Short mmCIF file of C-alpha atoms and ligand atoms in Angstrom, two decimals:
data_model
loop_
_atom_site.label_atom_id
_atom_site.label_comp_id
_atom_site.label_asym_id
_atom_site.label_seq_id
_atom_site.Cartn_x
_atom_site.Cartn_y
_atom_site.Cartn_z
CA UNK A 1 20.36 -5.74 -6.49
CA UNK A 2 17.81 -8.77 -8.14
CA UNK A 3 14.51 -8.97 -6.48
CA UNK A 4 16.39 -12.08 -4.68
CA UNK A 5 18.78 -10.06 -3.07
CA UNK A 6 15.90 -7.93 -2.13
CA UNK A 7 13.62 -10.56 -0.37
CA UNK A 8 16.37 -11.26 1.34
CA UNK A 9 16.88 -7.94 3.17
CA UNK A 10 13.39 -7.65 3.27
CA UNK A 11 12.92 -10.29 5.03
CA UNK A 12 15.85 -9.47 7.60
CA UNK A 13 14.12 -6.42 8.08
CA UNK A 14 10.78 -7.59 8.81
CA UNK A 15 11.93 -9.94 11.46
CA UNK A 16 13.72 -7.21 13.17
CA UNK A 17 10.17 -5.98 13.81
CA UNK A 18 7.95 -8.97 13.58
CA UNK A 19 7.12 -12.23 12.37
CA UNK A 20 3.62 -11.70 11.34
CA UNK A 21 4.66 -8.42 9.12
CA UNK A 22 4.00 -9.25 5.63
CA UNK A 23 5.81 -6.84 3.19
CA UNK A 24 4.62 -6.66 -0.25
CA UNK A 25 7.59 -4.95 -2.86
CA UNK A 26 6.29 -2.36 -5.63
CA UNK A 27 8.97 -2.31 -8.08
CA UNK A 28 9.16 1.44 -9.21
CA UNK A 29 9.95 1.43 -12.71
CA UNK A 30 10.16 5.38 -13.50
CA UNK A 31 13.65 5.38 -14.97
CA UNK A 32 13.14 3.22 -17.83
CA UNK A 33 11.36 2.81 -21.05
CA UNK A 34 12.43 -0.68 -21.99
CA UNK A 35 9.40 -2.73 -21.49
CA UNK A 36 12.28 -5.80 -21.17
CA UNK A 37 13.05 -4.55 -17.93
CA UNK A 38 9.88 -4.81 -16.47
CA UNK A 39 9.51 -8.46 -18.69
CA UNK A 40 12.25 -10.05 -16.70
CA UNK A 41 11.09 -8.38 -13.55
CA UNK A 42 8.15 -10.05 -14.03
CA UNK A 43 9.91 -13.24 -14.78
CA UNK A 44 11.57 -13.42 -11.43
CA UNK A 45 7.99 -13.21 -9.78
CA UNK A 46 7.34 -9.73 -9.36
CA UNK A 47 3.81 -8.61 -10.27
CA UNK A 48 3.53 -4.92 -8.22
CA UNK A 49 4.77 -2.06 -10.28
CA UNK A 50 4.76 1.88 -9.52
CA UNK A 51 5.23 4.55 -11.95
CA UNK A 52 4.67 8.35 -10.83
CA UNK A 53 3.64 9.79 -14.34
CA UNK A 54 0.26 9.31 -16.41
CA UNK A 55 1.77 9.48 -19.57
CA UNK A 56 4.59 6.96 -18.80
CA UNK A 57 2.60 4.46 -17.30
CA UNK A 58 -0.59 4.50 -19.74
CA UNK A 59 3.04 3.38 -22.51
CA UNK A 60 3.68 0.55 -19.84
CA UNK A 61 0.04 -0.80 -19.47
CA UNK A 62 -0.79 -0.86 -23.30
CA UNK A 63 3.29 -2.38 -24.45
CA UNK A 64 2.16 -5.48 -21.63
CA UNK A 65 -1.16 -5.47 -21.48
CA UNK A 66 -0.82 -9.37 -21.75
CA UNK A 67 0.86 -9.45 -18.73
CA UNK A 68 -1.19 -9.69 -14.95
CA UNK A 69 0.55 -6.83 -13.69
CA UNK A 70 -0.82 -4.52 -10.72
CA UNK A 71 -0.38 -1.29 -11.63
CA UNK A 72 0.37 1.38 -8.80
CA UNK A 73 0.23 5.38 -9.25
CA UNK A 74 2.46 6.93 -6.82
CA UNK A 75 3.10 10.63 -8.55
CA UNK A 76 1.35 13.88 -7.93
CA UNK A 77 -1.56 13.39 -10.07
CA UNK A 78 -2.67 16.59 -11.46
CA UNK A 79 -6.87 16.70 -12.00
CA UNK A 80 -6.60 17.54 -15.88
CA UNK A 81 -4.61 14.01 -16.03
CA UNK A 82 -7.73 11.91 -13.70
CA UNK A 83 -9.49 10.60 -16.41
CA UNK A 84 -6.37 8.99 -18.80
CA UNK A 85 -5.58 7.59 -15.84
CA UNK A 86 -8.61 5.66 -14.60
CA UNK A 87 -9.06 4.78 -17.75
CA UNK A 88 -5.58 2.24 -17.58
CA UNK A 89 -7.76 0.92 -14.69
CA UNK A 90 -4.69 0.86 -11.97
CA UNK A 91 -4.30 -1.49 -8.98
CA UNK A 92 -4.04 1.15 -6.43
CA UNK A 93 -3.51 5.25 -6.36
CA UNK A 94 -1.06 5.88 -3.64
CA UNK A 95 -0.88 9.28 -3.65
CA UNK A 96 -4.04 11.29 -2.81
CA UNK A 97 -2.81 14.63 -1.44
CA UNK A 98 -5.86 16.07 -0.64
CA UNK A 99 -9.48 15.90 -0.06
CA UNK A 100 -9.68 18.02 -2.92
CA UNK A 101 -7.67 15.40 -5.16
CA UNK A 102 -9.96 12.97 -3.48
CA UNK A 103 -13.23 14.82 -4.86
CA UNK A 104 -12.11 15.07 -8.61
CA UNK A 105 -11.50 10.98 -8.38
CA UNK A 106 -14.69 10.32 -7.22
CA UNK A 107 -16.49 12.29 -9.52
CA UNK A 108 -14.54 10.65 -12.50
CA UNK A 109 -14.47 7.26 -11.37
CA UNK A 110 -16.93 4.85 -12.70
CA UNK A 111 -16.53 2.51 -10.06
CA UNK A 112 -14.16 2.38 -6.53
CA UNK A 113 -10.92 2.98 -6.74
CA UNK A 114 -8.04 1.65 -3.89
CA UNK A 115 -6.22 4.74 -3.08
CA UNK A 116 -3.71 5.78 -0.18
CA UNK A 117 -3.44 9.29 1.45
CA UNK A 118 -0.09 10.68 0.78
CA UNK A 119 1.29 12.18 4.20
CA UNK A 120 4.45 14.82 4.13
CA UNK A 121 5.63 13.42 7.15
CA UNK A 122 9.45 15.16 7.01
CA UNK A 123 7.46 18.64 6.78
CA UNK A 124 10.01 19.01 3.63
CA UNK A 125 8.19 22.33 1.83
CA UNK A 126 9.27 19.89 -1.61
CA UNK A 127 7.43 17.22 -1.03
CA UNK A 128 3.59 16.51 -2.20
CA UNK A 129 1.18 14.70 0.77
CA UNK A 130 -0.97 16.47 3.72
CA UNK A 131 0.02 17.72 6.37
CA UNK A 132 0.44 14.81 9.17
CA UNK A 133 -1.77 17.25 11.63
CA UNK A 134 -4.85 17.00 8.86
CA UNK A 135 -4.61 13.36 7.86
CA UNK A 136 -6.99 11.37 9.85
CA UNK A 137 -9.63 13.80 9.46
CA UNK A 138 -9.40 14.32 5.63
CA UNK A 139 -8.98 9.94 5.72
CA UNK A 140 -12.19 9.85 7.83
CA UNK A 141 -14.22 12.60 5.34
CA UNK A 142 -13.24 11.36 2.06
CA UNK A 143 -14.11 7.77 3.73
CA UNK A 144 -17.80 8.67 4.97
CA UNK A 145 -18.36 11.35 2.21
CA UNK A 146 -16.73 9.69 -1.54
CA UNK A 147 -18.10 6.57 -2.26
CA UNK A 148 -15.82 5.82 -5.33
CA UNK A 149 -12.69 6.17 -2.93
CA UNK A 150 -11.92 2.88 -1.52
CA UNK A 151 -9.56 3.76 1.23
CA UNK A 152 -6.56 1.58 1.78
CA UNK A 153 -4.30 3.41 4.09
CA UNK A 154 -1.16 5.73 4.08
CA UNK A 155 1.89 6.20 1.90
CA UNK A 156 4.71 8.34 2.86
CA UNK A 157 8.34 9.90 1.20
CA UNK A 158 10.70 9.58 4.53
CA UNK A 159 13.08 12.70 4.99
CA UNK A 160 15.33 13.54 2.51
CA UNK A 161 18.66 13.35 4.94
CA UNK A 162 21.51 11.60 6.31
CA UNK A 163 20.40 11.70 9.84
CA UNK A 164 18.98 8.41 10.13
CA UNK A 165 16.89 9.76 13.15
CA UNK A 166 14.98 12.11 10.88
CA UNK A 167 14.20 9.75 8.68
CA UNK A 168 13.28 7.23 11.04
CA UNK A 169 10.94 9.59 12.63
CA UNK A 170 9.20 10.87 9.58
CA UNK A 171 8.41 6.89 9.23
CA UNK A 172 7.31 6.60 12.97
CA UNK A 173 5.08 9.48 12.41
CA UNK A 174 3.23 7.69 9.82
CA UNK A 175 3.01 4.62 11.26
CA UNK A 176 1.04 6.27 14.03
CA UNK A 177 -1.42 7.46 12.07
CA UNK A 178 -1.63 4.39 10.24
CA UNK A 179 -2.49 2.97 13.75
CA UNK A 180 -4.79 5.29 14.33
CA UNK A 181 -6.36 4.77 11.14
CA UNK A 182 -6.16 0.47 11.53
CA UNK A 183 -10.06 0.84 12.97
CA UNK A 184 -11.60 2.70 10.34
CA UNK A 185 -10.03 0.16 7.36
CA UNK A 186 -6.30 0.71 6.78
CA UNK A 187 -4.73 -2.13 5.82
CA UNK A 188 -0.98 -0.75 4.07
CA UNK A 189 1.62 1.77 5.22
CA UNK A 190 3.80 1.88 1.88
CA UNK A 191 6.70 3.59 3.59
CA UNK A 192 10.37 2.88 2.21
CA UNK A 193 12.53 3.51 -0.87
CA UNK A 194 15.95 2.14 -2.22
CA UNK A 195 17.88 4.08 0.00
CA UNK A 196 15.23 3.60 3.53
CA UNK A 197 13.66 0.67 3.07
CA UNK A 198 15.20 -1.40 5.77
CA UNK A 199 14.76 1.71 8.20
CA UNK A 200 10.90 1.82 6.81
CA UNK A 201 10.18 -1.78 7.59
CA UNK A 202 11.82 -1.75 11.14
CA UNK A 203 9.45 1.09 11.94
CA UNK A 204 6.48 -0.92 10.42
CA UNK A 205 5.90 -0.72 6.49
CA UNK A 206 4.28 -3.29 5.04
CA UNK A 207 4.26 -2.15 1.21
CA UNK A 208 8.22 -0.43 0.05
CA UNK A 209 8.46 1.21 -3.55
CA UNK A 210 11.44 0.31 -4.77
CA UNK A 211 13.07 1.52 -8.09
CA UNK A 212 16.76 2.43 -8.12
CA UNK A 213 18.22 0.04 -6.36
CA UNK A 214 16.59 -2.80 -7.95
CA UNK A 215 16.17 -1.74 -11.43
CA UNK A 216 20.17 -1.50 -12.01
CA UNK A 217 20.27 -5.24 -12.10
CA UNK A 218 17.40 -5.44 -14.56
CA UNK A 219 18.93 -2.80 -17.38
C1 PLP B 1 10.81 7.27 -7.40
C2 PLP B 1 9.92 6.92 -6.27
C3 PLP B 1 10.17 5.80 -5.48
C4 PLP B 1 11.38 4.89 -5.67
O1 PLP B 1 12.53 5.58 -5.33
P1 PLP B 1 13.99 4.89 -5.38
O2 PLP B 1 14.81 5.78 -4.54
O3 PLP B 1 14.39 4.86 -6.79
O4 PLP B 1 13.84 3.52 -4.79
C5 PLP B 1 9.28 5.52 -4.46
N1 PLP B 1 8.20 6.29 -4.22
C6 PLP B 1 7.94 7.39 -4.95
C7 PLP B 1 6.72 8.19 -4.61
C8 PLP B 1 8.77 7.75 -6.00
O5 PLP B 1 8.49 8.84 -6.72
#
């Protein structure tokens, strides 16, 4: 679908839930190369892209460099790749796994970074994230103890199934720790993929990472 058809389920969605929810679209742009596609992306008004490899992305920033874009990690970053990726100075890290992960950013970074803490809320032995048990207590440590980590909130991967009950309740899940996390700074709960995102909002996202769905219209 265009990022018009999108808004527009987005924005059936969000009333389903609320009014006052303000959902901000990160178009994920992992299965392509041409630089085109994310040109006329960015000519229909979208300015939030995600891309879940170093390498890929650092090709992305330096081809449109010229271009205002806000540049979102949302891979498993591994700690020998930190540094080439500070260095293309991204909008937001989305997927900090562990206080651990946490620590090796900090260290690196010159200055504070936005990040999100990656929660495997489906309990799916596949997926990256912390364990939803762990997560407001490694949120709260890396918060009082890494200065270079600014904390943003939570991102989550919802259950990889057909039961639309699972999947709703690996987003519900999040969003109560998200709530729980509202007084000590969290602003986003990026919840929500092509094939979710409408289940993700309902249950209270305010950031979705699209790529499939969206990018077909753009190839
Ligand atoms: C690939 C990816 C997405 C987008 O998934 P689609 O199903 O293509 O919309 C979102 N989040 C993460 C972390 C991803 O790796």
């Amino acid at each position: 679908m265009t990022l018009d058809e999108l808004i527009q389920k987005v924005e059936a969605a969000r009333l389903k839930r609320s009014e006052h929810l303000i959902v901000q679209i990160v178009a994920v742009t992992k299965y392509t190369n041409n630089p085109e596609v994310l040109k006329r992306l960015f000519e229909d008004g979208q300015r939030a892209f995600g891309e879940n490899r170093v390498q890929d992305m650092e090709e992305k920033v330096k081809t449109l460099e010229d271009l205002p874009i806000e540049w979102h990690f949302i891979g498993n970053l591994q700690k020998n790749k930190i540094n080439k990726l500070l260095k293309l100075n991204p909008f937001m890290i989305q997927s900090i796994n562990s206080y651990e992960l946490a620590e090796a950013i900090n260290k690196r970074a010159k200055k504070p970074v936005r990040c999100l803490i990656e929660i495997n809320s489906s309990g799916e032995p596949t997926k990256h994230g912390m364990a939803p048990e762990v997560a407001v207590d490694t949120y709260l440590r890396i918060k009082e103890n890494l200065l270079n980590i600014n904390l943003q909130g939570v991102m989550t991967i919802g259950a990889h199934s057909n039961d639309e009950k699972k999947i709703r309740e690996s987003f519900r899940k999040t969003y109560k720790i998200f709530e729980q996390l509202k007084p000590h700074g969290a602003k986003i709960c990026s919840m929500g993929m092509s094939r979710d995102f409408e289940i993700a909002i309902e249950e209270g996202s305010n950031m979705i990472r699209i790529g499939r769905a969206l990018i077909e219209s753009y190839i």
